[in-house]
Coordinates of C-alpha atoms in Angstrom, one line a residue:
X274 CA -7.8 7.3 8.2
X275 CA -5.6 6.0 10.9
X276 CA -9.0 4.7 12.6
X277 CA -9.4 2.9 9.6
X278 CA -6.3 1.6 9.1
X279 CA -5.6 0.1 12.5
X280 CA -9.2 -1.5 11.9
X281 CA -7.7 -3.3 8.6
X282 CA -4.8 -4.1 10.3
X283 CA -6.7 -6.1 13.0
X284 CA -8.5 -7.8 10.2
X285 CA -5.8 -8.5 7.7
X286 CA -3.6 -9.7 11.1
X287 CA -6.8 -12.4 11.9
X288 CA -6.9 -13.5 8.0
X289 CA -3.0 -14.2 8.3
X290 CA -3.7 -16.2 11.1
X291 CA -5.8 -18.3 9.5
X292 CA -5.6 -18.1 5.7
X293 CA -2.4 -19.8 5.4
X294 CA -2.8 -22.6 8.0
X295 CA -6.1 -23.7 7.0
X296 CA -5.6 -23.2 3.1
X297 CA -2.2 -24.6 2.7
X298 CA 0.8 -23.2 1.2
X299 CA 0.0 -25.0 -2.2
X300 CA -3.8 -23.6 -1.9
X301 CA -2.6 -20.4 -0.3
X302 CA 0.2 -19.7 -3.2
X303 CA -2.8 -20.2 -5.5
X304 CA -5.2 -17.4 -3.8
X305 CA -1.9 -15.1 -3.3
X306 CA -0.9 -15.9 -7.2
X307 CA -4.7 -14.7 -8.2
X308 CA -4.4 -11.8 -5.7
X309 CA -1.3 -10.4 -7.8
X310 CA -2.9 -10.4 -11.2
X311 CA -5.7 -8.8 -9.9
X312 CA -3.9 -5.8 -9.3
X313 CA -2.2 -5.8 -12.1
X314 CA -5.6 -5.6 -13.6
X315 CA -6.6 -3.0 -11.2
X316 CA -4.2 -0.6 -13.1
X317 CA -5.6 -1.2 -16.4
X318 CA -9.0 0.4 -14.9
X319 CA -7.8 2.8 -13.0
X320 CA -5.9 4.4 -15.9
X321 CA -4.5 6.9 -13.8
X322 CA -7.4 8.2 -12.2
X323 CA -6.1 7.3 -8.3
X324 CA -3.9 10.3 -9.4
X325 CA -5.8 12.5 -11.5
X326 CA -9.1 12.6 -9.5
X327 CA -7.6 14.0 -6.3
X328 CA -5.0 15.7 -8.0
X329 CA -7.5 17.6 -10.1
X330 CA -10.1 18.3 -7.5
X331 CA -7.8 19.9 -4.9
X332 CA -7.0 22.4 -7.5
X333 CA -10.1 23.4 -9.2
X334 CA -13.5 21.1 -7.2
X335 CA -16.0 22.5 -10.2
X336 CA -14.3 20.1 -12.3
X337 CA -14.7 17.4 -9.8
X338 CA -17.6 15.7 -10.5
X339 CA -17.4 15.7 -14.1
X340 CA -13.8 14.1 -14.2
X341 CA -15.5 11.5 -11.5
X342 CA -18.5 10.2 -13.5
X343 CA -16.6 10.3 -16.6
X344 CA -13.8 7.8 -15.2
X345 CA -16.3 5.3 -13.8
X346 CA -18.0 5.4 -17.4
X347 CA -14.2 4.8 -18.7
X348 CA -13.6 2.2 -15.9
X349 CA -16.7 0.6 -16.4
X350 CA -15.3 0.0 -20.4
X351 CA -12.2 -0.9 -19.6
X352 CA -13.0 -3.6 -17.0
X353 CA -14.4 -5.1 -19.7
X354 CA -11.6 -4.8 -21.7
X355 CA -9.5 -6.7 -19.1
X356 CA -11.7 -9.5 -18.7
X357 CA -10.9 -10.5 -22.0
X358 CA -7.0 -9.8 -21.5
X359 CA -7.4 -11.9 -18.2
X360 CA -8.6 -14.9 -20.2
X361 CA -6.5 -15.3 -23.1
X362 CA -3.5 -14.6 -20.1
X363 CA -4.3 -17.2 -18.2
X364 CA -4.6 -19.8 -20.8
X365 CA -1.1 -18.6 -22.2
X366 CA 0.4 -19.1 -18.9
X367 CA -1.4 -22.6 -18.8
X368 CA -3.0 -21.8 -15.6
X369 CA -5.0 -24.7 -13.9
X370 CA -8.6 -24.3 -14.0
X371 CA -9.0 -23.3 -10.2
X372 CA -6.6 -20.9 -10.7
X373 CA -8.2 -19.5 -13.9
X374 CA -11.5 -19.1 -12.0
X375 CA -9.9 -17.3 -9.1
X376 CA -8.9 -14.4 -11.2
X377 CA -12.2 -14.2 -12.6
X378 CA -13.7 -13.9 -9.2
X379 CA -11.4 -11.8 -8.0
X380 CA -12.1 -9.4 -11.4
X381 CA -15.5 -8.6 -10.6
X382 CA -14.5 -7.7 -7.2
X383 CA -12.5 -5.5 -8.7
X384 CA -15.2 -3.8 -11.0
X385 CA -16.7 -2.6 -7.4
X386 CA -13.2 -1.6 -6.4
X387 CA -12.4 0.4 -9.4
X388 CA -15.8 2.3 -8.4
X389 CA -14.8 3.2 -4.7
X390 CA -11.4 3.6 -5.5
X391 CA -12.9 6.4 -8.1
X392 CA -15.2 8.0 -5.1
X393 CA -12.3 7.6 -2.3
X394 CA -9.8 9.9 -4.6
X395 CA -12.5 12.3 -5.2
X396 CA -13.3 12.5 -1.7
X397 CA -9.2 12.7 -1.1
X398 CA -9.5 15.7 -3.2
X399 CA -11.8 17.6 -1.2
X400 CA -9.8 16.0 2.0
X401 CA -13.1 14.7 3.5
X402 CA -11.5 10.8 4.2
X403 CA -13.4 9.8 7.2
X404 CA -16.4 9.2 4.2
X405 CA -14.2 6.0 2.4
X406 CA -12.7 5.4 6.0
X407 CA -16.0 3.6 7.0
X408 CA -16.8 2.1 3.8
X409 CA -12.9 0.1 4.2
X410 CA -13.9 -0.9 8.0
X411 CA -17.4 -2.2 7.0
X412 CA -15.5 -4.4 4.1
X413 CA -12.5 -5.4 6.3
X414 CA -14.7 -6.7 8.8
X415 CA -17.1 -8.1 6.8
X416 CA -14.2 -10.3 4.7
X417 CA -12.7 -11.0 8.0
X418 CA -15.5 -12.3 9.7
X419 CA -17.1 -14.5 7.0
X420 CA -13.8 -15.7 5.5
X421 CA -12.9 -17.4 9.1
X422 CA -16.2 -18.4 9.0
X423 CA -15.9 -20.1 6.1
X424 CA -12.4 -21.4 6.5
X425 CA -13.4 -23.2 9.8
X426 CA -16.2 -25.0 8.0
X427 CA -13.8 -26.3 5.6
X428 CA -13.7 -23.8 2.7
X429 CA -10.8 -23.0 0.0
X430 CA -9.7 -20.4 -2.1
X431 CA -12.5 -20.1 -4.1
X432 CA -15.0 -19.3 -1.2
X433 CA -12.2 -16.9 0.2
X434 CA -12.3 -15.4 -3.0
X435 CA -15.9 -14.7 -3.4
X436 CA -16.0 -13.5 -0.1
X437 CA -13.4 -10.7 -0.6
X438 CA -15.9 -9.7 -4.4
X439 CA -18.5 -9.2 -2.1
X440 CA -17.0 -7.3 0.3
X441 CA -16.1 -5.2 -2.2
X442 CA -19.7 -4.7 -3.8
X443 CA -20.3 -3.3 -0.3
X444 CA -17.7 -0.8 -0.1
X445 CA -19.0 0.4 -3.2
X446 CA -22.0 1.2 -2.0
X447 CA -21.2 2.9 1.3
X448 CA -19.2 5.6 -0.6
X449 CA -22.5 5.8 -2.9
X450 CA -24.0 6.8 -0.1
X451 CA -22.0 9.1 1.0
X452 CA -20.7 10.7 -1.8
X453 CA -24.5 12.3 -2.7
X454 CA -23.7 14.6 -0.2
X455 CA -20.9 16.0 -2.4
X456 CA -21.6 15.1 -5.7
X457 CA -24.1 13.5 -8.2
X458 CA -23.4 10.5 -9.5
X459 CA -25.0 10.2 -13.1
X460 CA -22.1 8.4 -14.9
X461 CA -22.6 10.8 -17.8
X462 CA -19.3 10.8 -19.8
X463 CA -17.7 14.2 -20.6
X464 CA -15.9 14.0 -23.9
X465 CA -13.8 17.0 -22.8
X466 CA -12.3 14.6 -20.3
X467 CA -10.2 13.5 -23.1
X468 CA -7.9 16.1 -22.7
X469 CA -7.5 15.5 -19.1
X470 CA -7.0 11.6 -20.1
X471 CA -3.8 12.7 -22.4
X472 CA -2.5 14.1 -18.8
X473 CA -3.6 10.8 -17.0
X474 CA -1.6 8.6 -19.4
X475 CA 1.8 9.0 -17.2
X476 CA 0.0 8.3 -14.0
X477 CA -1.7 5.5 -15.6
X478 CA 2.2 4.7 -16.6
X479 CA 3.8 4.8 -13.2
X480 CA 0.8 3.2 -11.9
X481 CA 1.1 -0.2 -14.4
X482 CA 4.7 -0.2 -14.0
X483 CA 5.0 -0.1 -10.5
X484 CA 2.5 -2.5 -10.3
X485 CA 4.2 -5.1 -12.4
X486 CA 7.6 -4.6 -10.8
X487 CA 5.6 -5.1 -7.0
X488 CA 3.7 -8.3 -8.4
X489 CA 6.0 -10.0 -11.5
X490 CA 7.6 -11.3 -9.0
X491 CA 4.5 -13.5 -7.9
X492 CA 4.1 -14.7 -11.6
X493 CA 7.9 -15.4 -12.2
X494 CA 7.7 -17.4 -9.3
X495 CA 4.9 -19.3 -10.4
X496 CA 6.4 -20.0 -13.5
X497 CA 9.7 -21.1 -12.3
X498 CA 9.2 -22.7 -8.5
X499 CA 6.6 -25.4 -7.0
X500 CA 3.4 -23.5 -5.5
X501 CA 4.2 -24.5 -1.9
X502 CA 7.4 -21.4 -2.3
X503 CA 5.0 -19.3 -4.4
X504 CA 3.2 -20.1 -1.2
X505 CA 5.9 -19.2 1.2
X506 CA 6.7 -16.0 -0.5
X507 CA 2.9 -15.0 -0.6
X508 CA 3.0 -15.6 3.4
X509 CA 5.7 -13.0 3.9
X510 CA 4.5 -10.8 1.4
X511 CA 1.5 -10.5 2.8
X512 CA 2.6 -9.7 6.4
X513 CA 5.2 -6.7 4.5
X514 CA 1.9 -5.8 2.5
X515 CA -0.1 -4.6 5.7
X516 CA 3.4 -2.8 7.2
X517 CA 2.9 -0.9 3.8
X518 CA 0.0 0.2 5.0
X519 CA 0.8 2.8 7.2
X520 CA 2.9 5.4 4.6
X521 CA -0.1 4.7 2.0
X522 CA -2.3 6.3 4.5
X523 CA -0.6 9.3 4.9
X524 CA 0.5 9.4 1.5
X525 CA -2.9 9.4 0.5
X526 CA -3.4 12.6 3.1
X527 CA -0.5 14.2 1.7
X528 CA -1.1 14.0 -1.7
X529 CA -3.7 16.9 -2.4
X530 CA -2.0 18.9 0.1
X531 CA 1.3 18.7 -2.1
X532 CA -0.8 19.5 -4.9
X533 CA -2.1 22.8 -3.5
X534 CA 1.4 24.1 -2.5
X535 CA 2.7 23.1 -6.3
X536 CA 3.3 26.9 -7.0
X537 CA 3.6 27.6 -3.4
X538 CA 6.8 30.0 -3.1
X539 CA 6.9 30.7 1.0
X540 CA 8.7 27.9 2.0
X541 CA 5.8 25.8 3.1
X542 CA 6.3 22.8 0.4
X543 CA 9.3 22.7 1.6
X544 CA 8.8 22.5 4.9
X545 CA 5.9 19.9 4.0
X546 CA 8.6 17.5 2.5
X547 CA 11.0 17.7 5.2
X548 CA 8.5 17.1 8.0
X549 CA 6.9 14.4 5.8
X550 CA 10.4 12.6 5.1
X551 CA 10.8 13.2 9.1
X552 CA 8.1 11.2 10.0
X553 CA 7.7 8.3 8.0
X554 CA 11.8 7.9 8.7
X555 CA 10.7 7.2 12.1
X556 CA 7.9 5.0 11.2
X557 CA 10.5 3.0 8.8
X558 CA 13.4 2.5 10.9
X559 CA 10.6 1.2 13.9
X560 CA 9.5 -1.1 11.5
X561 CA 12.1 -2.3 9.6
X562 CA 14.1 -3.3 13.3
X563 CA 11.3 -4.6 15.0
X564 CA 10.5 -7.2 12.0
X565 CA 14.1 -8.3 11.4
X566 CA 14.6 -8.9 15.0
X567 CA 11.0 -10.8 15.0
X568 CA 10.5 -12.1 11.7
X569 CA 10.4 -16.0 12.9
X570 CA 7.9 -15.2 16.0
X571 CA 6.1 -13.3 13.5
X572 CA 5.6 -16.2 11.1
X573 CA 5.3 -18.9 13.6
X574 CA 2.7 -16.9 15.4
X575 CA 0.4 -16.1 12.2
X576 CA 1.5 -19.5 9.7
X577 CA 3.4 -21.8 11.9
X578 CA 6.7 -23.0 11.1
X579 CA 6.3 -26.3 10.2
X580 CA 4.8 -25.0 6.6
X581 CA 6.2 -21.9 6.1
X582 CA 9.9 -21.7 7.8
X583 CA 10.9 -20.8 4.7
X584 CA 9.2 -17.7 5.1
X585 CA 11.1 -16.0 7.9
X586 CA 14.3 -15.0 5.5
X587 CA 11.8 -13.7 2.7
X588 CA 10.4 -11.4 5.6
X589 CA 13.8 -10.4 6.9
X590 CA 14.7 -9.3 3.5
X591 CA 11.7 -7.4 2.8
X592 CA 12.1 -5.7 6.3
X593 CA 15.4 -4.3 5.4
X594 CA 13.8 -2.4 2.4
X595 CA 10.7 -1.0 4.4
X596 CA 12.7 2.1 5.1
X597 CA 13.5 2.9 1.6
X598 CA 10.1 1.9 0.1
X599 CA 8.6 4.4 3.1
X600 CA 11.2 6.8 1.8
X601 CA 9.8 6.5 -2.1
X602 CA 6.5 6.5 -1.4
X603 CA 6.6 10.2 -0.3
X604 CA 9.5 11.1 -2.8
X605 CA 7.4 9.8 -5.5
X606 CA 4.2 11.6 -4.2
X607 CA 5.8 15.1 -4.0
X608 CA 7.8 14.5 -7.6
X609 CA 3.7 13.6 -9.2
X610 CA 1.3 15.9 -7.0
X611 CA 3.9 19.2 -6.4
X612 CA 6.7 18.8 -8.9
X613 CA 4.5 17.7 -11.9
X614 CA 7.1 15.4 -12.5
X615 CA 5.2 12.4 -13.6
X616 CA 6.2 11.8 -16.9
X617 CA 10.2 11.6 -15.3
X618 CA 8.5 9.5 -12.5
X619 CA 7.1 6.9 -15.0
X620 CA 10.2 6.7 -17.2
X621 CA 11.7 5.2 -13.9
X622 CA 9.0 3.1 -13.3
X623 CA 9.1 1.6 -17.1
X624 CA 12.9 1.1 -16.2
X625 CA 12.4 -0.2 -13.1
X626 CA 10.2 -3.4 -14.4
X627 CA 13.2 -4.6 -16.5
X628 CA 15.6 -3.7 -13.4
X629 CA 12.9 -6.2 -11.4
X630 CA 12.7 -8.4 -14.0
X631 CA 16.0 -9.1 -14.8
X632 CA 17.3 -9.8 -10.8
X633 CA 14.6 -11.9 -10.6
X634 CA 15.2 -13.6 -13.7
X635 CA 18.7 -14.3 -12.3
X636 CA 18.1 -14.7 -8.7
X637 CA 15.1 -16.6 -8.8
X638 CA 16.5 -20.4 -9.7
X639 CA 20.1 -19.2 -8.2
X640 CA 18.1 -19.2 -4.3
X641 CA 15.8 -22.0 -5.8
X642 CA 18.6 -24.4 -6.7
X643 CA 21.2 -23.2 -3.4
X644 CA 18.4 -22.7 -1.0
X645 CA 15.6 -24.3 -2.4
X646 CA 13.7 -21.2 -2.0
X647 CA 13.1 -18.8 -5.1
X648 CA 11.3 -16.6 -2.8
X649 CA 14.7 -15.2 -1.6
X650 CA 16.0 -14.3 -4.6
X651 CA 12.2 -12.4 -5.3
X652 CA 12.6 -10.6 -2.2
X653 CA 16.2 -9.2 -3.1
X654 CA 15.0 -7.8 -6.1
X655 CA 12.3 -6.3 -4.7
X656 CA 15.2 -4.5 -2.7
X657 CA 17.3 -4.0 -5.5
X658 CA 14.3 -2.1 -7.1
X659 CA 13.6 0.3 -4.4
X660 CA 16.9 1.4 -3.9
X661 CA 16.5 2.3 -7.8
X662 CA 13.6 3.7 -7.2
X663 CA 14.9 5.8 -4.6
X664 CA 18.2 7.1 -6.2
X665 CA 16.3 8.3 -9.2
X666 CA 13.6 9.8 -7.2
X667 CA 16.4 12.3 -5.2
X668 CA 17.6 13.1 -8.7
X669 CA 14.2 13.8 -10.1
X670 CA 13.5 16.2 -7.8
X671 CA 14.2 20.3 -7.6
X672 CA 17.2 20.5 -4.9
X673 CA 15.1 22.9 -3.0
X674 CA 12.4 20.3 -2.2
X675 CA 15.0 18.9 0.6
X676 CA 16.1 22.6 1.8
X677 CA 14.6 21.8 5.3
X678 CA 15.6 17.9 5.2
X679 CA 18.3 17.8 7.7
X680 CA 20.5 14.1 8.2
X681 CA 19.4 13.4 11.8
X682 CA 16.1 13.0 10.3
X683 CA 17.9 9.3 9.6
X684 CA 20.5 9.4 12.5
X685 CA 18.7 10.1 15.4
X686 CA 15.7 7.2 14.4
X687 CA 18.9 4.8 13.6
X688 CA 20.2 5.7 17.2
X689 CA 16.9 5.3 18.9
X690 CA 16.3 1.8 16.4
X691 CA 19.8 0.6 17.7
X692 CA 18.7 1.3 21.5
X693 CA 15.7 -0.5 20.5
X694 CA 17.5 -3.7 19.3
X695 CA 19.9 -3.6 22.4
X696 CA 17.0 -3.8 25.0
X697 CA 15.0 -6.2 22.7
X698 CA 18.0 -9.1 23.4
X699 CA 18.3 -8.5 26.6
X700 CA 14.7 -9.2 27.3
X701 CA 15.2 -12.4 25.3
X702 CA 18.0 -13.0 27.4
X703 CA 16.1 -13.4 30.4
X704 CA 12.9 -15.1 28.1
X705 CA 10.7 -12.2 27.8
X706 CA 7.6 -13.2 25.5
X707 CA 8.2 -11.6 22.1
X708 CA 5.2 -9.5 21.8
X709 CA 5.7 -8.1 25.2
X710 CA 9.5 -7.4 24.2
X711 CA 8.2 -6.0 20.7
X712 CA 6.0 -3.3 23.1
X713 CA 8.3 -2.6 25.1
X714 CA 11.1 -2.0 22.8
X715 CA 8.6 0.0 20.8
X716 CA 8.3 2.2 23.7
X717 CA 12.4 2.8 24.3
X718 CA 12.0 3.3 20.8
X719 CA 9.9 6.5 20.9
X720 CA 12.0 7.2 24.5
X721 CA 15.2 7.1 22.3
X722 CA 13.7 9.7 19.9
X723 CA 13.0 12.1 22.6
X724 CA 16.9 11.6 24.4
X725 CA 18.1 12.2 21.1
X726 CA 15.8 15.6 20.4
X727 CA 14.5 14.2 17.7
X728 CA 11.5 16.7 17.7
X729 CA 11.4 20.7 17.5
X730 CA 9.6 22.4 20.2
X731 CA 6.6 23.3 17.7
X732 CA 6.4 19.5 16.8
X733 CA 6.5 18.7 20.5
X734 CA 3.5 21.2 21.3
X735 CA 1.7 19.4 18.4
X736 CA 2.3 16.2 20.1
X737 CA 0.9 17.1 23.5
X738 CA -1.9 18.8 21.5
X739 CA -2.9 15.7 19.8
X740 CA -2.4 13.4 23.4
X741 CA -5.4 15.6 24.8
X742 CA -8.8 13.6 24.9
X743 CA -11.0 16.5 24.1
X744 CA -8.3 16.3 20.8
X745 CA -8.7 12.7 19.6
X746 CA -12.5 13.0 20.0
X747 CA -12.6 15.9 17.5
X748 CA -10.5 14.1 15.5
X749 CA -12.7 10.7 15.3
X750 CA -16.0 12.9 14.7
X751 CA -17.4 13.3 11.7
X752 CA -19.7 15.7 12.6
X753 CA -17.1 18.1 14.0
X754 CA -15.3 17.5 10.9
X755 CA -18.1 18.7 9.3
X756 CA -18.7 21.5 11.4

């Protein structure tokens, strides 16, 4: 998975690069705009199954394959559901025709993704992910290389967009090929699956509301700012969008391993959550400084400044909630896959959309009419929503889930992210270029976490275990994996 995901990462970092220079921020904040509903559709079609699949599987795999061909039968119906809801949506919003044909585009492609999204949780369940690992390189390259491509010979958002449908029709069919070594894939519906789509309706819940409180702020935007800051707030987004990343990977890990310890009573889901919260701390705070500090470098480097200065306080704000959304993402994942907490979990979420909206409503043309940039006000509310988020997820949960969870998980990466920030300015001091002071803090960074005994003596023989090249080769076969 981590193979995988620094692969998308080098792709989605060479898209940045040139997606927003050579599209525009008016042409770009249509594409992003597009982007955003498409998700939203995404949810409709899921309908909870991201959850359910794995979630289902790791407890009981004779199920499996009947709960997977029965969901791509029930995504199959309602994608065409959606494609109706998508049309009569954008001609209530009065969306231009480009615009309009954007999200059509981009709703096939996401027929093929509702397919290997269905696949990837099944093989999540059986916790065989190097199978949907290739299947995402394959696409992010392919998107990659022929969306440059096509940008260079003068293309806009609508190539860009057919591009990215295609590349999902070929993810699709990697994991088809795959997947016959673990199950059949006959699309026969199972009407018993009904039963199990009463429990899916709460995933499906927190799934559509977390959704629409992630991307309303793209369509409030739309609706109350010029595209050129729709386009500016897209640029940042989609820089704090591949930072994201990195705790969806190993939330997606973590997931059917919390669902196999949900009646565990030895102390191991608890010591799951602690070292879980332990790490992706020290992922957040690493992130969170080192994209403050750099957030204009960062913009001029992938957008330039002359179009999207406007970007770099939209990014700053979104880097001070990367911690907390880190934070959420495995609250939230133990509170669904251990705690069977989901119907609490999507109450929040429901409440969390009007929370978004409603700081958005106000913030939105307050930053647009003092700043002239409604992206600002967007971005706080996003921070504003998390911190929600977060609050009720720590009340949510049983108080024995943080029993290991001890407060240096947060003070010792806060003391190794200040020694971090301290080095980082002097190297500007003395005109250091800012990727070569980003690596370098990065490694005082991980320096500091060791001064400050930030790891047990098991976690450090796990570390030295996982350094070992005879390791890291076992760990990128697929064959050993098998064996």
């Amino acid at each position: 998975m981590f193979g995988s995901q620094a692969i998308t990462w080098v792709s989605s970092f060479l898209l940045l690069l040139f997606l927003p220079r050579y599209l525009g921020s008016e042409d770009y904040g249509r594409l992003y705009l597009a982007l955003s509903i498409k998700m939203m559709l995404g949810l409709l079609i899921d309908f909870g199954g991201n959850f359910l699949i794995p979630k289902e599987v790791a407890r009981s795999a004779k199920v499996g394959s009947k709960i997977l061909n029965s969901y791509l039968v029930l995504r199959i119906l309602l994608w065409v559901i959606s494609i109706g809801i998508i049309l009569l949506f954008s001609e209530v919003m009065g969306y231009s025709e480009h615009v309009s044909l954007l999200i059509l585009i981009l709703a096939v492609g996401k027929l093929f993704e509702g397919g290997s999204s269905a696949i990837f949780a099944f093989f999540q369940g059986i916790e065989r992910m190097e199978y949907p690992a290739l299947g995402s390189i394959v696409e992010r390259i392919f998107v990659a290389m022929f969306s440059i491509g096509a940008l260079l010979m003068g293309a806009d958002s609508m190539m860009i967009a057919i591009i990215i449908a295609v590349g999902a029709l070929i993810h699709l069919l990697i994991n088809l090929w795959y997947s016959r070594r673990f199950v059949t894939i006959n699309c026969q519906f199972d009407f018993k699956v009904f039963k199990l789509l009463h429990s899916a309706m709460p995933y499906f819940l927190f799934s559509l509301f977390s959704v629409i409180y992630y991307r309303v702020d793209a369509v409030m935007l739309s609706a109350m700012v010029p595209e050129e800051v729709t386009g500016w707030y897209g640029g940042a987004y989609r820089f704090f969008d591949m930072v994201m990343m990195l705790p969806i990977v190993y939330k997606s890990v973590i997931f059917p391993v919390f669902a196999k310890l949900w009646k565990s009573d030895d102390g191991v889901l608890e010591q799951t959550m602690g070292k879980s919260l332990k790490l992706i701390l020290i992922l957040g705070v690493a992130s969170s400084v080192l994209i403050f500090i750099f957030a204009e470098n960062i913009i001029q480097f992938f957008m330039g400044l002359e179009e999207y200065a406007s970007s770099v306080i939209v990014l700053q704000i979104f880097a001070l909630s990367i911690p907390i959304i880190y934070v959420d993402l495995i609250l939230g994942t133990a509170i669904i896959g251990a705690a069977n907490g989901e119907k609490g979990w999507a109450t929040v979420g429901f409440f969390a959309i009007f929370l978004n909206i409603g700081v958005n409503y106000l913030l939105i043309p307050y930053t647009q009419a003092s700043f002239m940039n409604g992206g600002v006000g967007a971005a706080a509310a996003t921070f504003v929503t998390e911190l929600f988020m977060l609050i009720s997820a720590i009340y949510l949960l049983p108080a024995h889930y943080f029993e290991t969870f001890k407060i240096s998980f947060i003070t010792k990466p806060v003391i190794a992210g200040a020694l971090m920030a301290g080095a980082i300015w002097l190297f500007g001091s003395i005109g250091l270029y800012w990727m070569i002071s980003a690596f370098l803090g990065g490694v005082i960074y991980i320096a500091g976490l060791f001064a400050v005994k930030m790891f047990d003596k098991k976690e450090m023989e796990i570390i030295k275990s996982l350094s070992s090249a005879r390791k890291i080769k076992v760990m990128l076969s697929i064959d050993n994996a098998e064996s």
